[in-house]
Short mmCIF file of C-alpha atoms in Angstrom, two decimals:
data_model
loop_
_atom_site.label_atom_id
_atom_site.label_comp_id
_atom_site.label_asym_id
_atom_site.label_seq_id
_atom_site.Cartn_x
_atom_site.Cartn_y
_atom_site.Cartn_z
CA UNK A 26 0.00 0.00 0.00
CA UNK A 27 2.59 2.31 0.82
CA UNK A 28 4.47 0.92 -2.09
CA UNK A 29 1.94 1.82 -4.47
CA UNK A 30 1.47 5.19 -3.15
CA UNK A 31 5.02 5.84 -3.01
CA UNK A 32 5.18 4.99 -7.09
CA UNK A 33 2.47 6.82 -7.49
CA UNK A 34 3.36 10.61 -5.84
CA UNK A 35 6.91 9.47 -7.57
CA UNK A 36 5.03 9.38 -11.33
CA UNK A 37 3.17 12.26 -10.37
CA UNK A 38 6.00 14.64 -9.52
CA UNK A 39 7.57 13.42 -12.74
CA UNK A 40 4.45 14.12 -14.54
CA UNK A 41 4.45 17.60 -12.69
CA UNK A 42 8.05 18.46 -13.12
CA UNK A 43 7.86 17.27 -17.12
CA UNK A 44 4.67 19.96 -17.20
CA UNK A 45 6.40 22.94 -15.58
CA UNK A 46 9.12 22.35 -17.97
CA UNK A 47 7.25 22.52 -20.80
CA UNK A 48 5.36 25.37 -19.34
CA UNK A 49 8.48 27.25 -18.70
CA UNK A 50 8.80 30.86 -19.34
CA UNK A 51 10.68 30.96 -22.53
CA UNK A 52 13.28 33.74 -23.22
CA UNK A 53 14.88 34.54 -26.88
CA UNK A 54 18.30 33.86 -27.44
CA UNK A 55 20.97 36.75 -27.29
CA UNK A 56 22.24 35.63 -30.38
CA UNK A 57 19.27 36.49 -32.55
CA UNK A 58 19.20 40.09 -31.68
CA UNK A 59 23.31 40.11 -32.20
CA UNK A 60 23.38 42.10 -35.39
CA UNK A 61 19.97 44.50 -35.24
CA UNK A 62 20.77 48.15 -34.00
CA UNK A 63 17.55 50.18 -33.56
CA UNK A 64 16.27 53.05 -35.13
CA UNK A 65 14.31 55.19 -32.76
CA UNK A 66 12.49 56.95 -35.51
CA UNK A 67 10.99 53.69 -37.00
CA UNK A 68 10.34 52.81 -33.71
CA UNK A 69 7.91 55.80 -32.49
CA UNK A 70 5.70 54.86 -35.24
CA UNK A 71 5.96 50.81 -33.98
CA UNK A 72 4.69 52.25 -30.74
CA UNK A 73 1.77 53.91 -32.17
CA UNK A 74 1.03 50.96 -34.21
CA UNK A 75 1.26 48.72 -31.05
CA UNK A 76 -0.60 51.14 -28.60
CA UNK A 77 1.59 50.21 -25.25
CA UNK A 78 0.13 54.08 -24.32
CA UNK A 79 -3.44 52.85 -24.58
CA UNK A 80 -2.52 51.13 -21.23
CA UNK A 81 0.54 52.39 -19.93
CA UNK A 82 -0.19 55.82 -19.34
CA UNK A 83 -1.11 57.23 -16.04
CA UNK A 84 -5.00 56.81 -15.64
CA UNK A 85 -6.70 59.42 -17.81
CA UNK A 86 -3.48 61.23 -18.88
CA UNK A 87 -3.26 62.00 -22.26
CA UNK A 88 0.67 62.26 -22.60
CA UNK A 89 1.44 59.37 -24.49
CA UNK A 90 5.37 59.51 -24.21
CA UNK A 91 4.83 59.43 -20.03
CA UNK A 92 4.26 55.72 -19.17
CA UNK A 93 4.16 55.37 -15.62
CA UNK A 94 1.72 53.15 -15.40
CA UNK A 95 -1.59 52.89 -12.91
CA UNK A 96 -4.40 51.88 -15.00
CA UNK A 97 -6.36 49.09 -14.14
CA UNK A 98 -7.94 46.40 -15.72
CA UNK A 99 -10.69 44.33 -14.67
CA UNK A 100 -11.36 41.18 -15.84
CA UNK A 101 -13.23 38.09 -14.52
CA UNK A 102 -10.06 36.77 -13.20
CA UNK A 103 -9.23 39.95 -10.49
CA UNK A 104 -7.89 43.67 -11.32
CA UNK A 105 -4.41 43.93 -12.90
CA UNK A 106 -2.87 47.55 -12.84
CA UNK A 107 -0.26 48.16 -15.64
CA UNK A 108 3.20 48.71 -15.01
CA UNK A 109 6.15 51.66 -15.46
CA UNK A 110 7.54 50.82 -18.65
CA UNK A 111 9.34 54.28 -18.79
CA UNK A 112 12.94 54.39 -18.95
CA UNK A 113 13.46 54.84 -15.34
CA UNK A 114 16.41 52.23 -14.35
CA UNK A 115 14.69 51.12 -10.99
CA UNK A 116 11.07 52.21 -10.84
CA UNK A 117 10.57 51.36 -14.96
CA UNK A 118 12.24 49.08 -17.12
CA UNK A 119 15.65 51.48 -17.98
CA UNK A 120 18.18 48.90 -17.11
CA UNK A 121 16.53 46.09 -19.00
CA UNK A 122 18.37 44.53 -22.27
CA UNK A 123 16.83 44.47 -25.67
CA UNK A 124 16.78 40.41 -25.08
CA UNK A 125 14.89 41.10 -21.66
CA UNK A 126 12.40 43.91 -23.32
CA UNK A 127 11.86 41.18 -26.74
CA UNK A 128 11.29 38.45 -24.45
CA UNK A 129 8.50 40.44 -22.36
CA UNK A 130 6.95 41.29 -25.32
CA UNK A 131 6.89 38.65 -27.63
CA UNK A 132 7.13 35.88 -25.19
CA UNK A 133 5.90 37.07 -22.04
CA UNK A 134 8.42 36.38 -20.07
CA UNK A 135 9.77 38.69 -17.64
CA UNK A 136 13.55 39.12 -17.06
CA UNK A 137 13.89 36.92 -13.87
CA UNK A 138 11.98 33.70 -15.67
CA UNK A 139 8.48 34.49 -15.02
CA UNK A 140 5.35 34.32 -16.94
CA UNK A 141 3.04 37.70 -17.45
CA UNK A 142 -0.43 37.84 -17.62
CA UNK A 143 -2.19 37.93 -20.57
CA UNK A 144 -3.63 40.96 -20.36
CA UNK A 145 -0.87 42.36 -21.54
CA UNK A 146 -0.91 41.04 -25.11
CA UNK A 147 1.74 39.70 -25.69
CA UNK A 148 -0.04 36.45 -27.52
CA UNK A 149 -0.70 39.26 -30.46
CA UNK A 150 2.80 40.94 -29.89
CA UNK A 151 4.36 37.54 -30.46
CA UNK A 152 4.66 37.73 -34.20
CA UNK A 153 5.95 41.49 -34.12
CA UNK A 154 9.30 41.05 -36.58
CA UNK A 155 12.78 41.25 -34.57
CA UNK A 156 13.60 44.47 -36.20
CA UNK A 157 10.30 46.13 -35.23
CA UNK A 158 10.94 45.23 -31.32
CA UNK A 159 14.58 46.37 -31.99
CA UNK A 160 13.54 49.92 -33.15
CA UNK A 161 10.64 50.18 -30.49
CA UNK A 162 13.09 49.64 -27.76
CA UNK A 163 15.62 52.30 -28.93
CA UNK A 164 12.35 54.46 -29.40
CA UNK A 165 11.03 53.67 -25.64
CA UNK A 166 14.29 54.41 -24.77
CA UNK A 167 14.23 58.36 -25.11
CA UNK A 168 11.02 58.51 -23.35
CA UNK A 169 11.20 60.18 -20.22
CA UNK A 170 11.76 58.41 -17.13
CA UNK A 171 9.06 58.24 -14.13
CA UNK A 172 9.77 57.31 -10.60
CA UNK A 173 5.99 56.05 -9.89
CA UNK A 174 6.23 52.65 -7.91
CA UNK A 175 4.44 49.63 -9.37
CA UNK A 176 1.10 48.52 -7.68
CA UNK A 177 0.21 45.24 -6.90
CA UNK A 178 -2.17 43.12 -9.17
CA UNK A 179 -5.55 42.20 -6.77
CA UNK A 180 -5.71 38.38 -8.25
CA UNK A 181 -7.67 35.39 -6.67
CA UNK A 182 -6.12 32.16 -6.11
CA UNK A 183 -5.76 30.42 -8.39
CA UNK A 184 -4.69 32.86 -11.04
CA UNK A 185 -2.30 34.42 -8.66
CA UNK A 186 0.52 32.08 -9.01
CA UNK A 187 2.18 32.87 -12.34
CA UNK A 188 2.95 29.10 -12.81
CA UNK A 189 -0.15 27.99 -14.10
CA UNK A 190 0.07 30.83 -16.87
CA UNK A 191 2.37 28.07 -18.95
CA UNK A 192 -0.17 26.10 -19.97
CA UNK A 193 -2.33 29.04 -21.17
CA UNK A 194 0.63 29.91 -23.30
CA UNK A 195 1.08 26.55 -24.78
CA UNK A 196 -2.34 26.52 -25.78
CA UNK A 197 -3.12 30.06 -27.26
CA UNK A 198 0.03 32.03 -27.49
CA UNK A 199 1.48 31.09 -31.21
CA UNK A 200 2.87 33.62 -33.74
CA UNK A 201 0.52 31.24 -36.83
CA UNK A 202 -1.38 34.25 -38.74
CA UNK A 203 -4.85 33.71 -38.08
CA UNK A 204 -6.25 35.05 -42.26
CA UNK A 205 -4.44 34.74 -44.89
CA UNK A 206 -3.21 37.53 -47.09
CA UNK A 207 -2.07 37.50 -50.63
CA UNK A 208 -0.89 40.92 -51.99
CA UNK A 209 1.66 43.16 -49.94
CA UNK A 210 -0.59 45.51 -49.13
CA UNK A 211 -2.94 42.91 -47.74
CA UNK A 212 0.20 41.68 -45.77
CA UNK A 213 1.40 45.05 -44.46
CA UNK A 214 -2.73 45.36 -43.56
CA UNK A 215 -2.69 41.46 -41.62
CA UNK A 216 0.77 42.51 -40.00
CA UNK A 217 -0.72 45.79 -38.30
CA UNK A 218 -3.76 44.43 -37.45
CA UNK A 219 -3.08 40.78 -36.10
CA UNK A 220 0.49 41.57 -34.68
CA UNK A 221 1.14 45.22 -33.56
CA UNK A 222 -2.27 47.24 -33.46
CA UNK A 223 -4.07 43.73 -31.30
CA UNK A 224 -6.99 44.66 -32.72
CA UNK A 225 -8.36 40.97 -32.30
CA UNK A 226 -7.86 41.21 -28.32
CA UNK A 227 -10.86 43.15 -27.94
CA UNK A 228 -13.10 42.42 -31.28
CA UNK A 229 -12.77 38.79 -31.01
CA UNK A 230 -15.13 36.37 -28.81
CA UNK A 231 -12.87 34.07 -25.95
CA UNK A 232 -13.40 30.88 -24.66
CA UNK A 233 -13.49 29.01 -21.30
CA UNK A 234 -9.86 29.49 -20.43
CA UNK A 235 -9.63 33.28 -21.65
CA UNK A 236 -8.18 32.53 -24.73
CA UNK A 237 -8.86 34.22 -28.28
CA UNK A 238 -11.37 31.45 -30.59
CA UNK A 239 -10.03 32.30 -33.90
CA UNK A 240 -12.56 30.38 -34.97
CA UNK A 241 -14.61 33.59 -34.32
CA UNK A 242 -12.04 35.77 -35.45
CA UNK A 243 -13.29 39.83 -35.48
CA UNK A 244 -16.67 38.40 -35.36
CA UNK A 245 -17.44 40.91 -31.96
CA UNK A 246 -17.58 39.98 -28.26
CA UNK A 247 -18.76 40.62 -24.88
CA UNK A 248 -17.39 44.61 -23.30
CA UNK A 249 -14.67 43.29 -20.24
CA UNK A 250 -15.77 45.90 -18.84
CA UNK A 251 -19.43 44.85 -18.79
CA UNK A 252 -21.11 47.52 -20.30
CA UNK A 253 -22.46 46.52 -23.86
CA UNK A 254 -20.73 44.88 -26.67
CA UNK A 255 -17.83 45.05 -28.85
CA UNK A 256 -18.49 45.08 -32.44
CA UNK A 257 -17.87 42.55 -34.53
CA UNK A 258 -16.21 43.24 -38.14
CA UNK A 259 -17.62 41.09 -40.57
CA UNK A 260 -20.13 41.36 -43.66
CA UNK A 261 -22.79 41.16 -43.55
CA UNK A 262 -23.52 43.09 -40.60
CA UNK A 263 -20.53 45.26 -40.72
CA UNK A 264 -20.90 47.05 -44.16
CA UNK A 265 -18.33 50.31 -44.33
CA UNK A 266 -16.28 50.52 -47.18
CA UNK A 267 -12.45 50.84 -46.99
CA UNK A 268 -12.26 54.65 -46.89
CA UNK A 269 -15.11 54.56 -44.44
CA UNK A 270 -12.49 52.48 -42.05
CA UNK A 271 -9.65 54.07 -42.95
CA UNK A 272 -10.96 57.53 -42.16
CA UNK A 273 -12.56 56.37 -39.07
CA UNK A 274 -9.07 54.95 -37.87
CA UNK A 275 -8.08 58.55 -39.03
CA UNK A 276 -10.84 60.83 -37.21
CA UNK A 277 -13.05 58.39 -35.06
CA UNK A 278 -15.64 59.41 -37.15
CA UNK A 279 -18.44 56.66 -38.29
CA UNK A 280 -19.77 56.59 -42.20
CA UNK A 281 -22.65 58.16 -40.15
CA UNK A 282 -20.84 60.65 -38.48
CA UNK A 283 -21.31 59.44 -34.44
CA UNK A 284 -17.80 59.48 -33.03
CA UNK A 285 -15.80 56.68 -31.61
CA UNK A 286 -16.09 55.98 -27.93
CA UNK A 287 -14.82 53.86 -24.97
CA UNK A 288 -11.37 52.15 -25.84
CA UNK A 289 -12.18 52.38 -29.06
CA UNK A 290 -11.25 56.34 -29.11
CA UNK A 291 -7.85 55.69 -27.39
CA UNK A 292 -6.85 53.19 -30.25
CA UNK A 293 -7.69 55.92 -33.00
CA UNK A 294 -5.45 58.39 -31.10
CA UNK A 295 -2.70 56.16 -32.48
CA UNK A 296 -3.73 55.14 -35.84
CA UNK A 297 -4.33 59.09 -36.10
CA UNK A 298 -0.62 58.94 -35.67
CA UNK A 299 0.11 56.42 -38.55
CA UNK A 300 0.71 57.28 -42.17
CA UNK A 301 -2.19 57.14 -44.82
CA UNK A 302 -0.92 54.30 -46.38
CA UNK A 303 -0.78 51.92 -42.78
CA UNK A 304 -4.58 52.92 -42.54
CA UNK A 305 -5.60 51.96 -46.04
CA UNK A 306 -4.07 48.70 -45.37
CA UNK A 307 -5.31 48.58 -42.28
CA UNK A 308 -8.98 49.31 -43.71
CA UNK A 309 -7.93 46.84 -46.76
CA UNK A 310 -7.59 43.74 -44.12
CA UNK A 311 -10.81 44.69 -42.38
CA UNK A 312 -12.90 44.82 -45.45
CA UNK A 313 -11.50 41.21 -46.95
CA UNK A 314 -12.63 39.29 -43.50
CA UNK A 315 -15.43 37.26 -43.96
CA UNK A 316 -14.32 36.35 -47.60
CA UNK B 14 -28.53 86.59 -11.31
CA UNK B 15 -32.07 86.86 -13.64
CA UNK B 16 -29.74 84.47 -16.08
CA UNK B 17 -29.59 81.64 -13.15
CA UNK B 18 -32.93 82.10 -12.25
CA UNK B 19 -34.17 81.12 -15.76
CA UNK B 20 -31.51 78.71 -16.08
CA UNK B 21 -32.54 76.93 -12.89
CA UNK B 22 -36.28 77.53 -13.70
CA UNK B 23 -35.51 75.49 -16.67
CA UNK B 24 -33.71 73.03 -15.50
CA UNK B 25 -36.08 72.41 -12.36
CA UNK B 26 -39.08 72.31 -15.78
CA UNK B 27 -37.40 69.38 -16.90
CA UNK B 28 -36.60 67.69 -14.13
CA UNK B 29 -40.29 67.49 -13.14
CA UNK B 30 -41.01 66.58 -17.29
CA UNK B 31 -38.07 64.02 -16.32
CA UNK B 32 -40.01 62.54 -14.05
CA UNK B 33 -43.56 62.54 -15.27
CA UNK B 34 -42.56 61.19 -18.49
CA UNK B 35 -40.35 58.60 -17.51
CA UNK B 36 -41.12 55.26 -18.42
CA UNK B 37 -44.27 56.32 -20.27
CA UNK B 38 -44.46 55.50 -23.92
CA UNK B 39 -42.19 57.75 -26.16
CA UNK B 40 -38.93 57.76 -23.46
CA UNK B 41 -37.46 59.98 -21.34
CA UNK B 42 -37.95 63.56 -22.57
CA UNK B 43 -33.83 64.84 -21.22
CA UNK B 44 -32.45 61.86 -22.92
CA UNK B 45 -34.38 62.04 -26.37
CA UNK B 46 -33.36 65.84 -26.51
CA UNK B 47 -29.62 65.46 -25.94
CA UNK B 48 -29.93 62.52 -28.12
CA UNK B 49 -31.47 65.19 -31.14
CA UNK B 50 -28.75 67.28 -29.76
CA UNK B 51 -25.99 65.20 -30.77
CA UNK B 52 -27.72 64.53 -33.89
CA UNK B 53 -27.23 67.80 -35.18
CA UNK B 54 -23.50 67.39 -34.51
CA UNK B 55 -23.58 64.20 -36.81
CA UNK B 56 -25.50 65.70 -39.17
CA UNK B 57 -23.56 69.18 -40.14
CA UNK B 58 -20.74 67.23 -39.33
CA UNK B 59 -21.93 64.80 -42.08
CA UNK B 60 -21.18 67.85 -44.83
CA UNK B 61 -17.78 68.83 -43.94
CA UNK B 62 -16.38 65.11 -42.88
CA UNK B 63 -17.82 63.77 -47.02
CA UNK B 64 -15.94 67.08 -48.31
CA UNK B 65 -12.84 65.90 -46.18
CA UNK B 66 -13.08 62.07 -47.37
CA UNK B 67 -13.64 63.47 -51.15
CA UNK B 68 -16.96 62.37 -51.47
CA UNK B 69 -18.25 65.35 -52.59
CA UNK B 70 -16.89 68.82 -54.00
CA UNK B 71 -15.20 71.16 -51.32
CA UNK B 72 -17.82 74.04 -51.58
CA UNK B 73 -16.38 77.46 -49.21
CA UNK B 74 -20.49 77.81 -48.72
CA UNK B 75 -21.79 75.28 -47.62
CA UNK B 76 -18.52 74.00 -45.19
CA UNK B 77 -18.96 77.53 -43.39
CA UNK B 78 -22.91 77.05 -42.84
CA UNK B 79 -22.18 73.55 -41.55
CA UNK B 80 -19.41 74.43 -39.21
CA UNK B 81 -21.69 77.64 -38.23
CA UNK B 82 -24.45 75.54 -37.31
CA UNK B 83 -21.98 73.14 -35.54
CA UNK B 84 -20.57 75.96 -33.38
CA UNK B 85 -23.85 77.11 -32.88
CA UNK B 86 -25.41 74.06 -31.60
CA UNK B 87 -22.02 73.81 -29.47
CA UNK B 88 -22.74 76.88 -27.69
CA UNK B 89 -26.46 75.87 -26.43
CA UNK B 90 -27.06 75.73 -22.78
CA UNK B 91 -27.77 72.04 -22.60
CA UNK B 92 -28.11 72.12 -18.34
CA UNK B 93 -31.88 71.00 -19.04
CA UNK B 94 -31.03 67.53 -20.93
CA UNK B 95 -27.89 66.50 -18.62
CA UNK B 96 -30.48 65.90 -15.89
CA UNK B 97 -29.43 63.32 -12.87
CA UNK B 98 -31.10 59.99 -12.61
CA UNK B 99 -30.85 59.45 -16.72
CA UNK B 100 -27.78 57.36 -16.72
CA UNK B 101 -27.26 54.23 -18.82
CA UNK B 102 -27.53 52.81 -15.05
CA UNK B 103 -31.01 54.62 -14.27
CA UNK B 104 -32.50 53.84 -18.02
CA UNK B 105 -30.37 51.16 -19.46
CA UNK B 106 -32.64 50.88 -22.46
CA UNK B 107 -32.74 54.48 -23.53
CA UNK B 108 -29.33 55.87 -22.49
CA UNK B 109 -25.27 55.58 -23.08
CA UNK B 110 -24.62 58.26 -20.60
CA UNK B 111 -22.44 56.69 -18.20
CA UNK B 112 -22.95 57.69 -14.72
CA UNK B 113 -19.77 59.59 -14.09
CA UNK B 114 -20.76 62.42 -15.74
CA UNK B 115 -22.86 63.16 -12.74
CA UNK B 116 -20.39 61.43 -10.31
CA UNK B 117 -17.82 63.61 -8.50
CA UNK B 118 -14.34 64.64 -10.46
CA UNK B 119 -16.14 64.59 -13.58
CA UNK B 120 -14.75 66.50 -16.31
CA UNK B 121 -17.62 66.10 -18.65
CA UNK B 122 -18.34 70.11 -18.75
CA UNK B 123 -14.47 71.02 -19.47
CA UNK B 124 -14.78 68.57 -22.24
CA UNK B 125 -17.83 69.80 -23.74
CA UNK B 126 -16.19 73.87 -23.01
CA UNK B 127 -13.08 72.95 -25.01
CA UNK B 128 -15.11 70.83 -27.59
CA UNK B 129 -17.12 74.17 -28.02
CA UNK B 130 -14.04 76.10 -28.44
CA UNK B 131 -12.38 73.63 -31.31
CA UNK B 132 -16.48 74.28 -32.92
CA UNK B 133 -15.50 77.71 -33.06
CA UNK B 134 -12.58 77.74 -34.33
CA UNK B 135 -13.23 75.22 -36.99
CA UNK B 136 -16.50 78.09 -38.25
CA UNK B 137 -13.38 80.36 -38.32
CA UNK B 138 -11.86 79.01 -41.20
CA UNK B 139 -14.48 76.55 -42.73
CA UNK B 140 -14.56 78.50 -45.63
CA UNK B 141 -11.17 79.22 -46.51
CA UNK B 142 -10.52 75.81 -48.10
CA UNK B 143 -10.18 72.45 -47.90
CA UNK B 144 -6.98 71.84 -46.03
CA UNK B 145 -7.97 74.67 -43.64
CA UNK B 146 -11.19 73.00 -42.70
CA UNK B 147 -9.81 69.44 -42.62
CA UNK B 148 -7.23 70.77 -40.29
CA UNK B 149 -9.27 71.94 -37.76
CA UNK B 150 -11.57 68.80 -37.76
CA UNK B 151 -8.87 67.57 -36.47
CA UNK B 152 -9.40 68.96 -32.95
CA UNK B 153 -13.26 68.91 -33.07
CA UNK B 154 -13.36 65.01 -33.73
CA UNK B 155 -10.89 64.49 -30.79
CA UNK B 156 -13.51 66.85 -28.62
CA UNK B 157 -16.44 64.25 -29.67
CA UNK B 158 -14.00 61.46 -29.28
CA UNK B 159 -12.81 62.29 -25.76
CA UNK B 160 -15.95 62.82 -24.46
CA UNK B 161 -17.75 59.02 -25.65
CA UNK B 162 -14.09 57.49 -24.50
CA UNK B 163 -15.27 58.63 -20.72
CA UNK B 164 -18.71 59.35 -20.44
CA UNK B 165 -20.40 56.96 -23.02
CA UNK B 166 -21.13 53.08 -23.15
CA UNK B 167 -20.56 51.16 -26.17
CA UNK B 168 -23.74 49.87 -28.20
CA UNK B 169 -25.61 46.74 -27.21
#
């Protein structure tokens, strides 16, 4: 009897240690960062495209090169509050390496080996290109540094130990495009959309487990915050054409002339910030979903 | 002083219209007039945002009479259709009006003051072309915009 129990605890550590392991946080190797140098003028418009203000910014501020952090977040699983990611060496993320900022933002791993949250979205960020993280670092680089202190997340148990976040990773963090895209501008359009601007995070339904169903993809979902719905972006029921989108990314204005609100208006304060041609293809990936 | 008193005379008018009408057939009187209210802003808005798109000819005419009416419409008193106790809380099936624009530390009135202020200034130069008017859009879109990112709830 105590044999058998003795075998058994044994097979289940093993089975618990060979699950951590493949849980692990995973960081990117030095070596594939060796030969990018940034450019910090590519990389202000990588972090418009990418929106880290939208939730980095001191609640209500609307100084988008002052990320102190403070905002919070509710979701079903507790209140998360974002961050410093200025370039403050102690209180923000200053002293990090380009390896340590890639890894948090493509991987989700922090610099001492642990898993983040999803709410940060890093399962979108994941297929941002090498070079693009490269030039967004330099850029977040010359922001200016804040000496707020980070606040505490307010998580139940079990979603307070960072641990179980692995398997969530393994099963919904991939860089896989989710719809496919066939001419270069239809590309640029997926790459914006899918990777940096993480427009599916909001407009797309999630399952059980909090994860994205691609299955749904842009087809709308519940408001986190609990007040009404977000919209879903496919025909039939979403009809603008692609200068409708691309001039509401532009002025938040609708083909009927409401104005954008909720989170929705703090996303158009960056692609205001883009160039004409990143919100045509933009607008050019929204109007071929569905088809 | 006479100014208040008609301003609160009105405003204590509606409040009782508020409440006599609400639930009744037809909705609640404060939220169908800021509702017409912001339709006005759509609609004049509708005439300078096609000539900005390129839908239709810039025309020096008919961009200033829009962006006059917009700046005039800005300008209104509305006290007597911000009423409390029409929140999207109070009447979730008429109203997007979160409740912190009544709730302490809103800024809901600077907001609409500075939106009012980007009105004007896009009436000032409406008519001396395109480029001027779709320049100052610019700041009257982000006065709309900043004021449904705080104070409204998206659609159901």
């Amino acid at each position: 009897m105590l044999r058998t129990l003795i075998v058994f605890l044994g097979l289940g550590l093993a089975a618990l240690a060979a699950g951590l392991w493949i849980t692990r946080p995973v960081t990117l190797p030095e070596a594939q960062f060796a030969s990018l140098t940034g450019d910090a003028a590519r990389g202000e418009t990588v972090f418009y495209a990418s929106g880290c203000a939208s939730c980095h910014t001191a609640p209500e501020s609307d100084n988008k090169l002052s990320l102190p952090g403070g905002q919070t977040f509710e979701t079903e699983f507790g209140v998360f509050v974002a961050p410093n990611i200025s370039s403050h060496p102690d209180a923000g993320i200053g002293a990090w390496t380009l390896v340590e900022f890639a890894s948090a933002v493509k991987k989700g791993t922090s610099p001492d080996g642990k898993h983040y949250y999803p709410v940060f979205p890093y399962g979108s960020y994941a297929r941002m290109t090498d070079a693009d993280v490269t030039d967004l670092w330099a850029f977040m680089q010359t922001l200016p540094a804040e000496a707020q202190e980070n606040a505490p997340h307010q998580l139940g148990f079990p979603f307070s130990i960072r641990a179980s976040l692995g398997g969530w990773k393994l099963l919904f963090a991939g860089d896989a495009w989710v719809h496919p895209a066939d001419t270069p501008v239809l590309e640029r359009g997926r790459y914006l959309v899918e990777a940096l601007g993480h427009c599916g995070e909001c407009h797309t339904p999630r399952n059980a487990l909090g994860g994205l169903d691609t299955a749904a993809w842009m087809s709308g979902a519940p408001n986190p915050s609990g007040r009404g719905t977000i919209p879903g972006l496919l025909p039939p029921e979403f009809g603008w054409s692609e200068t409708d989108v691309a001039y509401y990314l532009e002025s938040g204005f609708t083909p009927d002339f409401d104005s954008a609100g909720g989170k929705m208006a703090s996303v158009i304060e960056n692609t205001a910030k883009l160039s004409p041609e990143d919100r045509a293809a933009i607008a050019a990936y929204i109007s071929a979903l569905g088809g | 002083m006479p100014r208040l008193s008609i301003l609160l005379a009105v405003s204590c008018a509606a409040v009782v219209a508020g409440s006599a009408f609400a639930g009744g057939h037809g909705g609640n009187p404060a939220v169908k007039a800021r509702k017409a209210h912001m339709q006005l802003y759509a609609f004049n808005l509708g005439t300078l945002g096609a000539m900005a798109k390129g839908e239709i000819e810039y025309d020096a005419g008919a961009a200033s009479a829009a962006a006059n009416n917009l700046a005039a419409v800005a300008s209104l008193n509305q006290m007597a259709y911000w009423v409390p106790g029409t929140s999207s809380d109070d009447l979730p099936d008429e109203s997007r009006a979160l409740p912190a624009i009544w709730e302490e530390g809103s800024k809901a009135g600077e907001i609409g003051a500075s939106f009012a202020e980007a009105a004007a200034a896009l009436a000032a130069v409406a008519g001396d072309g395109k480029d001027a008017m779709a320049g100052a859009m610019g700041a009257v879109g982000k006065g709309c915009g900043d004021c449904h990112k705080a104070y409204r709830a998206p659609n159901n």
